[in-house]
Short mmCIF file of C-alpha atoms in Angstrom, two decimals:
data_model
loop_
_atom_site.label_atom_id
_atom_site.label_comp_id
_atom_site.label_asym_id
_atom_site.label_seq_id
_atom_site.Cartn_x
_atom_site.Cartn_y
_atom_site.Cartn_z
CA UNK A 235 80.74 110.19 123.03
CA UNK A 236 80.89 113.39 121.00
CA UNK A 237 81.94 112.96 117.37
CA UNK A 238 85.26 114.42 116.32
CA UNK A 239 84.89 117.70 114.41
CA UNK A 240 87.15 118.24 111.42
CA UNK A 241 86.41 121.91 111.85
CA UNK A 242 87.87 121.80 115.34
CA UNK A 243 91.03 120.19 113.95
CA UNK A 244 91.65 122.19 110.80
CA UNK A 245 89.46 125.28 110.94
CA UNK A 246 89.98 126.49 114.50
CA UNK A 247 91.99 129.65 113.86
CA UNK A 248 90.44 132.73 115.42
CA UNK A 249 89.58 135.88 113.50
CA UNK A 250 92.59 137.74 114.84
CA UNK A 251 95.68 136.85 112.82
CA UNK A 252 93.73 134.57 110.44
CA UNK A 253 95.09 135.13 106.94
CA UNK A 254 92.36 133.10 105.24
CA UNK A 255 89.75 134.84 103.12
CA UNK A 256 86.39 135.24 104.82
CA UNK A 257 83.51 133.41 103.15
CA UNK A 258 79.77 132.89 103.25
CA UNK A 259 78.65 129.50 101.91
CA UNK A 260 75.42 129.29 99.94
CA UNK A 261 73.62 125.95 100.35
CA UNK A 262 69.91 126.70 100.22
CA UNK A 263 67.75 123.71 101.13
CA UNK A 264 70.60 121.20 101.08
CA UNK A 265 72.96 121.70 104.00
CA UNK A 266 73.83 118.33 105.66
CA UNK A 267 72.36 116.58 102.60
CA UNK A 268 74.19 114.87 99.74
CA UNK A 269 73.84 117.79 97.32
CA UNK A 270 75.27 120.05 100.00
CA UNK A 271 78.51 118.10 100.25
CA UNK A 272 80.64 121.10 99.25
CA UNK A 273 79.19 123.21 102.06
CA UNK A 274 79.37 120.26 104.47
CA UNK A 275 83.05 119.77 103.69
CA UNK A 276 83.94 123.46 104.02
CA UNK A 277 82.33 123.63 107.46
CA UNK A 278 84.30 120.59 108.58
CA UNK A 279 87.65 121.80 107.27
CA UNK A 280 88.97 124.73 105.29
CA UNK A 281 92.57 125.84 105.11
CA UNK A 282 91.77 128.45 102.44
CA UNK A 283 88.62 130.15 103.77
CA UNK A 284 87.34 131.31 107.15
CA UNK A 285 83.70 130.32 106.99
CA UNK A 286 81.46 133.02 108.49
CA UNK A 287 78.04 131.47 107.91
CA UNK A 288 76.02 129.04 105.81
CA UNK A 289 72.90 130.12 103.94
CA UNK A 290 70.04 127.62 104.21
CA UNK A 291 66.64 129.00 105.20
CA UNK A 292 65.41 125.53 106.22
CA UNK A 293 67.90 125.36 109.11
CA UNK A 294 68.08 128.98 110.25
CA UNK A 295 69.52 129.49 113.72
CA UNK A 296 71.41 126.21 114.00
CA UNK A 297 75.15 125.82 114.41
CA UNK A 298 76.56 124.29 111.22
CA UNK A 299 78.83 121.87 113.06
CA UNK A 300 76.07 120.55 115.29
CA UNK A 301 73.75 120.23 112.29
CA UNK A 302 76.34 117.93 110.70
CA UNK A 303 76.45 115.78 113.83
CA UNK A 304 79.85 117.11 114.85
CA UNK A 305 80.96 119.45 117.62
CA UNK A 306 79.85 123.10 117.50
CA UNK A 307 81.73 124.95 114.77
CA UNK A 308 80.76 128.51 115.69
CA UNK A 309 79.34 128.91 112.19
CA UNK A 310 75.69 130.03 112.15
CA UNK A 311 73.17 128.93 109.54
CA UNK A 312 71.26 131.97 108.27
CA UNK A 313 68.20 132.50 106.11
CA UNK A 314 69.62 134.47 103.20
CA UNK A 315 72.45 136.67 101.94
CA UNK A 316 71.05 139.73 103.67
CA UNK A 317 71.19 137.94 107.02
CA UNK A 318 74.69 136.65 106.29
CA UNK A 319 75.95 140.17 105.58
CA UNK A 320 74.23 141.55 108.66
CA UNK A 321 75.92 138.91 110.83
CA UNK A 322 79.41 139.62 109.44
CA UNK A 323 81.72 142.20 111.01
CA UNK A 324 83.00 143.20 107.58
CA UNK A 325 82.03 142.53 103.98
CA UNK A 326 82.95 138.89 103.27
CA UNK A 327 85.70 138.33 100.74
CA UNK A 328 83.80 135.61 98.88
CA UNK A 329 80.49 133.86 98.45
CA UNK A 330 81.06 130.15 97.91
CA UNK A 331 78.43 128.25 95.96
CA UNK A 332 78.19 125.26 98.27
CA UNK A 333 75.74 123.13 96.31
CA UNK A 334 76.86 120.19 94.17
CA UNK A 335 73.77 119.03 92.25
CA UNK A 336 74.02 116.06 89.91
CA UNK A 337 73.33 118.38 86.96
CA UNK A 338 76.16 120.72 87.96
CA UNK A 339 73.87 123.65 87.08
CA UNK A 340 72.26 126.57 88.94
CA UNK A 341 68.57 127.26 89.38
CA UNK A 342 67.12 130.72 88.77
CA UNK A 343 66.91 131.38 92.50
CA UNK A 344 70.57 130.37 92.85
CA UNK A 345 71.51 132.83 90.10
CA UNK A 346 69.71 135.63 91.91
CA UNK A 347 71.79 135.08 95.05
CA UNK A 348 75.04 135.04 93.07
CA UNK A 349 74.08 138.26 91.28
CA UNK A 350 73.21 139.87 94.61
CA UNK A 351 76.64 138.94 95.99
CA UNK A 352 78.35 140.38 92.93
CA UNK A 353 76.31 143.57 93.22
CA UNK A 354 77.46 143.85 96.85
CA UNK A 355 81.08 143.67 95.74
CA UNK A 356 81.76 140.09 96.87
CA UNK A 357 83.86 137.66 94.83
CA UNK A 358 82.17 134.36 93.97
CA UNK A 359 83.71 130.87 94.09
CA UNK A 360 81.94 128.07 92.24
CA UNK A 361 82.68 124.41 91.62
CA UNK A 362 79.86 123.85 89.14
CA UNK A 363 80.22 122.51 85.64
CA UNK A 364 78.80 125.73 84.20
CA UNK A 365 81.47 128.42 84.48
CA UNK A 366 80.45 131.77 85.93
CA UNK A 367 82.98 133.69 83.85
CA UNK A 368 81.46 132.29 80.64
CA UNK A 369 77.96 133.49 81.56
CA UNK A 370 77.26 136.90 79.94
CA UNK A 371 75.07 138.11 82.81
CA UNK A 372 77.52 137.10 85.55
CA UNK A 373 80.60 138.34 83.71
CA UNK A 374 78.99 141.71 82.91
CA UNK A 375 77.91 142.17 86.53
CA UNK A 376 81.37 141.24 87.78
CA UNK A 377 83.01 143.67 85.37
CA UNK A 378 80.72 146.46 86.55
CA UNK A 379 81.54 145.94 90.24
CA UNK A 380 85.17 144.88 89.87
CA UNK A 381 84.76 141.49 91.55
CA UNK A 382 86.37 138.20 90.53
CA UNK A 383 84.56 135.01 89.54
CA UNK A 384 86.49 131.85 90.47
CA UNK A 385 85.55 128.68 88.53
CA UNK A 386 87.27 125.90 90.47
CA UNK A 387 86.42 123.20 87.95
CA UNK A 388 87.81 125.03 84.92
CA UNK A 389 90.63 122.89 83.50
CA UNK A 390 93.78 124.22 81.96
CA UNK A 391 93.66 125.03 78.23
CA UNK A 392 93.65 121.82 76.19
CA UNK A 393 97.07 122.57 74.71
CA UNK A 394 98.53 122.44 78.23
CA UNK A 395 96.81 119.24 79.36
CA UNK A 396 99.03 116.27 80.04
CA UNK A 397 98.88 112.74 78.69
CA UNK A 398 99.90 109.78 80.85
CA UNK A 399 103.60 108.98 80.37
CA UNK A 400 104.45 106.55 83.17
CA UNK A 401 106.20 109.12 85.38
CA UNK A 402 104.17 107.74 88.31
CA UNK A 403 106.70 104.90 88.45
CA UNK A 404 109.30 107.41 89.67
CA UNK A 405 107.21 108.40 92.69
CA UNK A 406 109.13 106.56 95.41
CA UNK A 407 106.74 106.76 98.35
CA UNK A 408 103.66 104.97 99.63
CA UNK A 409 100.51 105.94 97.71
CA UNK A 410 97.11 105.27 99.27
CA UNK A 411 93.85 105.92 97.44
CA UNK A 412 90.61 106.41 99.35
CA UNK A 413 87.89 104.86 97.21
CA UNK A 414 84.28 104.01 97.98
CA UNK A 415 81.14 102.08 97.15
CA UNK A 416 79.23 105.19 95.97
CA UNK A 417 79.56 108.89 95.28
CA UNK A 418 79.09 111.47 98.06
CA UNK A 419 79.95 108.88 100.68
CA UNK A 420 82.80 110.53 102.59
CA UNK A 421 85.97 109.77 100.63
CA UNK A 422 87.22 113.35 100.80
CA UNK A 423 86.52 113.62 104.53
CA UNK A 424 88.37 110.38 105.24
CA UNK A 425 91.23 111.46 102.96
CA UNK A 426 91.54 114.72 104.90
CA UNK A 427 91.39 112.99 108.30
CA UNK A 428 93.86 110.32 107.20
CA UNK A 429 96.33 112.93 105.96
CA UNK A 430 96.08 114.91 109.18
CA UNK A 431 96.35 111.83 111.38
CA UNK A 432 99.43 110.51 109.60
CA UNK A 433 101.15 113.89 109.85
CA UNK A 434 100.24 114.10 113.54
CA UNK A 435 101.82 110.66 113.97
CA UNK A 436 105.09 111.88 112.47
CA UNK A 437 104.58 110.32 109.03
CA UNK A 438 105.02 113.06 106.43
CA UNK A 439 101.89 112.95 104.26
CA UNK A 440 100.35 115.08 101.53
CA UNK A 441 96.89 114.79 100.01
CA UNK A 442 96.09 115.07 96.31
CA UNK A 443 92.56 116.36 95.75
CA UNK A 444 90.45 115.20 92.84
CA UNK A 445 87.22 117.20 93.30
CA UNK A 446 86.10 120.79 93.60
CA UNK A 447 85.49 120.68 97.35
CA UNK A 448 88.96 119.42 98.20
CA UNK A 449 90.49 122.16 96.03
CA UNK A 450 88.30 124.78 97.72
CA UNK A 451 89.35 123.48 101.13
CA UNK A 452 92.95 124.19 100.24
CA UNK A 453 94.51 121.06 98.74
CA UNK A 454 97.84 122.26 97.39
CA UNK A 455 97.93 119.52 94.75
CA UNK A 456 95.16 118.11 92.63
CA UNK A 457 92.75 118.43 89.72
CA UNK A 458 88.97 118.44 89.35
CA UNK A 459 88.85 115.11 87.55
CA UNK A 460 85.29 115.23 86.27
CA UNK A 461 85.97 118.46 84.35
CA UNK A 462 88.91 117.11 82.36
CA UNK A 463 88.43 115.50 78.92
CA UNK A 464 88.72 111.72 79.30
CA UNK A 465 91.81 111.53 77.10
CA UNK A 466 93.79 113.65 79.56
CA UNK A 467 92.35 112.61 82.93
CA UNK A 468 94.93 109.96 83.77
CA UNK A 469 97.83 112.17 82.69
CA UNK A 470 96.60 115.21 84.60
CA UNK A 471 96.20 113.26 87.85
CA UNK A 472 99.52 111.51 87.31
CA UNK A 473 101.06 114.98 87.01
CA UNK A 474 99.40 116.14 90.23
CA UNK A 475 100.73 113.13 92.16
CA UNK A 476 104.18 113.69 90.65
CA UNK A 477 104.06 117.37 91.65
CA UNK A 478 103.11 116.44 95.22
CA UNK A 479 106.04 114.03 95.41
CA UNK A 480 108.58 116.41 93.92
CA UNK A 481 107.32 119.36 95.93
CA UNK A 482 107.07 117.67 99.34
CA UNK A 483 109.08 114.41 99.25
CA UNK A 484 106.56 112.86 101.66
CA UNK A 485 106.47 109.39 103.15
CA UNK A 486 102.86 108.96 101.99
CA UNK A 487 100.62 110.48 99.33
CA UNK A 488 96.87 110.15 99.93
CA UNK A 489 94.76 110.36 96.77
CA UNK A 490 91.13 111.38 97.18
CA UNK A 491 88.79 109.07 95.29
CA UNK A 492 85.73 109.95 93.22
CA UNK A 493 82.55 107.99 92.54
CA UNK A 494 82.98 104.23 92.76
CA UNK A 495 84.65 101.70 90.50
CA UNK A 496 81.38 99.77 90.18
CA UNK A 497 79.24 102.87 89.62
CA UNK A 498 77.16 102.74 86.42
CA UNK A 499 77.67 106.44 85.58
CA UNK A 500 80.98 107.64 87.04
CA UNK A 501 84.41 106.78 85.64
CA UNK A 502 86.67 108.76 87.99
CA UNK A 503 87.71 105.80 90.17
CA UNK A 504 89.27 104.15 87.13
CA UNK A 505 91.32 107.31 86.57
CA UNK A 506 92.46 107.39 90.21
CA UNK A 507 93.67 103.79 90.03
CA UNK A 508 95.34 104.14 86.63
CA UNK A 509 97.00 107.48 87.36
CA UNK A 510 98.24 107.03 90.93
CA UNK A 511 98.82 103.26 90.89
CA UNK A 512 98.31 103.05 94.66
CA UNK A 513 99.97 100.30 96.63
CA UNK A 514 96.95 100.32 98.96
CA UNK A 515 93.34 101.46 99.19
CA UNK A 516 91.14 102.44 102.13
CA UNK A 517 87.52 101.96 101.12
CA UNK A 518 84.58 104.09 102.29
CA UNK A 519 81.18 102.47 102.76
CA UNK A 520 77.78 103.50 104.18
CA UNK A 521 76.19 100.36 105.69
CA UNK A 522 72.73 101.93 105.99
CA UNK A 523 72.65 103.11 102.37
CA UNK A 524 70.77 100.55 100.29
CA UNK A 525 70.59 102.36 96.95
CA UNK A 526 73.08 104.59 95.12
CA UNK A 527 72.75 108.24 96.16
CA UNK A 528 72.15 109.75 92.72
CA UNK A 529 70.60 106.62 91.18
CA UNK A 530 67.97 105.36 93.65
CA UNK A 531 66.93 102.53 91.33
CA UNK A 532 70.41 100.96 91.56
CA UNK A 533 71.33 98.90 94.62
CA UNK A 534 74.50 99.61 96.54
CA UNK A 535 77.31 97.11 96.01
CA UNK A 536 78.47 95.04 98.94
CA UNK A 537 81.83 95.95 100.46
CA UNK A 538 83.21 92.54 99.49
CA UNK A 539 82.22 92.86 95.83
CA UNK A 540 83.74 96.34 95.61
CA UNK A 541 86.95 95.19 97.28
CA UNK A 542 87.31 92.33 94.79
CA UNK A 543 86.73 94.72 91.88
CA UNK A 544 89.23 97.28 93.17
CA UNK A 545 91.92 94.70 93.82
CA UNK A 546 91.47 93.04 90.43
CA UNK A 547 91.27 96.23 88.39
CA UNK A 548 93.84 98.23 90.30
CA UNK A 549 96.31 95.45 91.08
CA UNK A 550 96.37 96.75 94.62
CA UNK A 551 95.23 95.79 98.14
CA UNK A 552 92.36 97.15 100.22
CA UNK A 553 93.85 97.57 103.70
CA UNK A 554 90.92 98.98 105.65
CA UNK A 555 87.30 100.08 105.64
CA UNK A 556 86.04 103.51 106.71
CA UNK A 557 82.37 103.70 107.64
CA UNK A 558 80.00 106.54 106.80
CA UNK A 559 77.59 106.57 109.74
CA UNK A 560 74.63 108.22 107.99
CA UNK A 561 71.32 106.98 109.42
CA UNK A 562 73.17 104.86 112.01
CA UNK A 563 73.46 104.95 115.78
CA UNK A 564 76.77 104.56 117.59
CA UNK A 565 75.75 101.03 118.59
CA UNK A 566 75.02 100.14 114.97
CA UNK A 567 78.38 101.53 113.88
CA UNK A 568 80.17 99.50 116.55
CA UNK A 569 78.35 96.34 115.44
CA UNK A 570 79.14 97.03 111.78
CA UNK A 571 82.84 97.49 112.55
CA UNK A 572 82.95 94.15 114.40
CA UNK A 573 81.07 92.43 111.56
CA UNK A 574 83.32 93.78 108.81
CA UNK A 575 86.46 92.94 110.76
CA UNK A 576 85.35 89.29 110.60
CA UNK A 577 83.64 89.20 107.20
CA UNK A 578 86.29 91.12 105.27
CA UNK A 579 89.38 90.30 107.28
CA UNK A 580 90.48 93.94 107.36
CA UNK A 581 90.23 96.60 110.09
CA UNK A 582 87.27 98.98 110.01
CA UNK A 583 86.58 102.29 111.72
CA UNK A 584 84.36 105.36 111.62
CA UNK A 585 86.78 108.13 110.68
CA UNK A 586 84.62 110.88 112.17
CA UNK A 587 83.28 109.25 115.33
CA UNK A 588 86.35 107.23 116.33
CA UNK A 589 89.94 108.16 117.09
CA UNK A 590 91.98 108.91 113.94
CA UNK A 591 94.72 106.63 115.27
CA UNK A 592 92.69 103.73 113.84
CA UNK A 593 93.39 105.08 110.35
CA UNK A 594 97.08 105.36 111.14
CA UNK A 595 97.08 101.76 112.40
CA UNK A 596 95.62 100.57 109.09
CA UNK A 597 98.49 102.19 107.23
CA UNK A 598 101.33 101.16 109.52
CA UNK A 599 100.06 97.57 109.64
CA UNK A 600 100.21 97.44 105.85
CA UNK A 601 103.52 99.32 105.64
CA UNK A 602 105.59 98.51 108.76
CA UNK A 603 108.54 100.47 107.38
CA UNK A 604 106.57 103.68 107.93
CA UNK A 605 106.28 102.89 111.64
CA UNK A 606 109.99 102.12 111.84
CA UNK A 607 110.82 105.35 109.99
CA UNK A 608 108.58 107.32 112.35
CA UNK A 609 110.25 105.82 115.43
CA UNK A 610 113.70 106.54 113.98
CA UNK A 611 112.84 110.20 113.38
CA UNK A 612 111.40 110.55 116.89
CA UNK A 613 114.48 108.98 118.49
#
């Protein structure tokens, strides 16, 4: 069984008539790995950019989709920027910095690639914590060549940031948060697949992004939570959910999670729960991961312990489990799904390897009115 490719679903437009900006993604030494999650996500789905190639000299010659364990994406992995430009029909519109290191900072070799792109007249998109436009060397180079530096994580000016005011109580639709047992575990991918699957099933759904990758992929609503001062995080996300509701009047809003509620270092899951007040949660878990991704001395929580914590803290209900199949075979995933169905008493699926209808079934089982509404609209 071939795994489902998000790229095939959301990024399949051909060059002719494709209005998206063309982009090369820089991910040296980390594509398919945890610190390459931005590049991984953009290959799987991108409504905003047409991905031409991925730069990672350790995987030169491979197809980016196949390297991720998905179907072929038609996106080559190349050795460097020179090779990426040689492979492109025209000068790419942007270079996307596709690395997401824990530090949020660039290395000297990374800086050299960004400067080379700017010198070539290519705009640069970055989701790092250090802002390109604030760097004297980058800003001077960009000014000299007339290119634009896009800092996705840059928040609005403090005077425009929003405090929580309870407006979330006026959002009269189903809100589902996708949370997890660790960072970089697939919450954004499952959020994207869930949103697409619900819309395909006739249930009007919009996703609110909470990280730089989701915003790069084209989420119309959202904020980069980890770049917002703590005092304003809940209010800013509440405002994004409110904007999604008022702008789309959907049946369902899916809120992308960040980190994990039990995580010793990350607080973003608390913000997601406080701001969106979801009626339900789908939880992402990697059964083969024994230690936290960025903190290898800390053991992974069990799904049951995380579910109990989420339900107690968030006053909500976990309605399903989505499995990250890293380091697992299909047989092991199948066995894990059967085990969790029994142990946890909730349905489980692999959102990438199995049919997306399983995600829809989780939602309609928890909210039967959505199924009735869908059938009424189709009648």
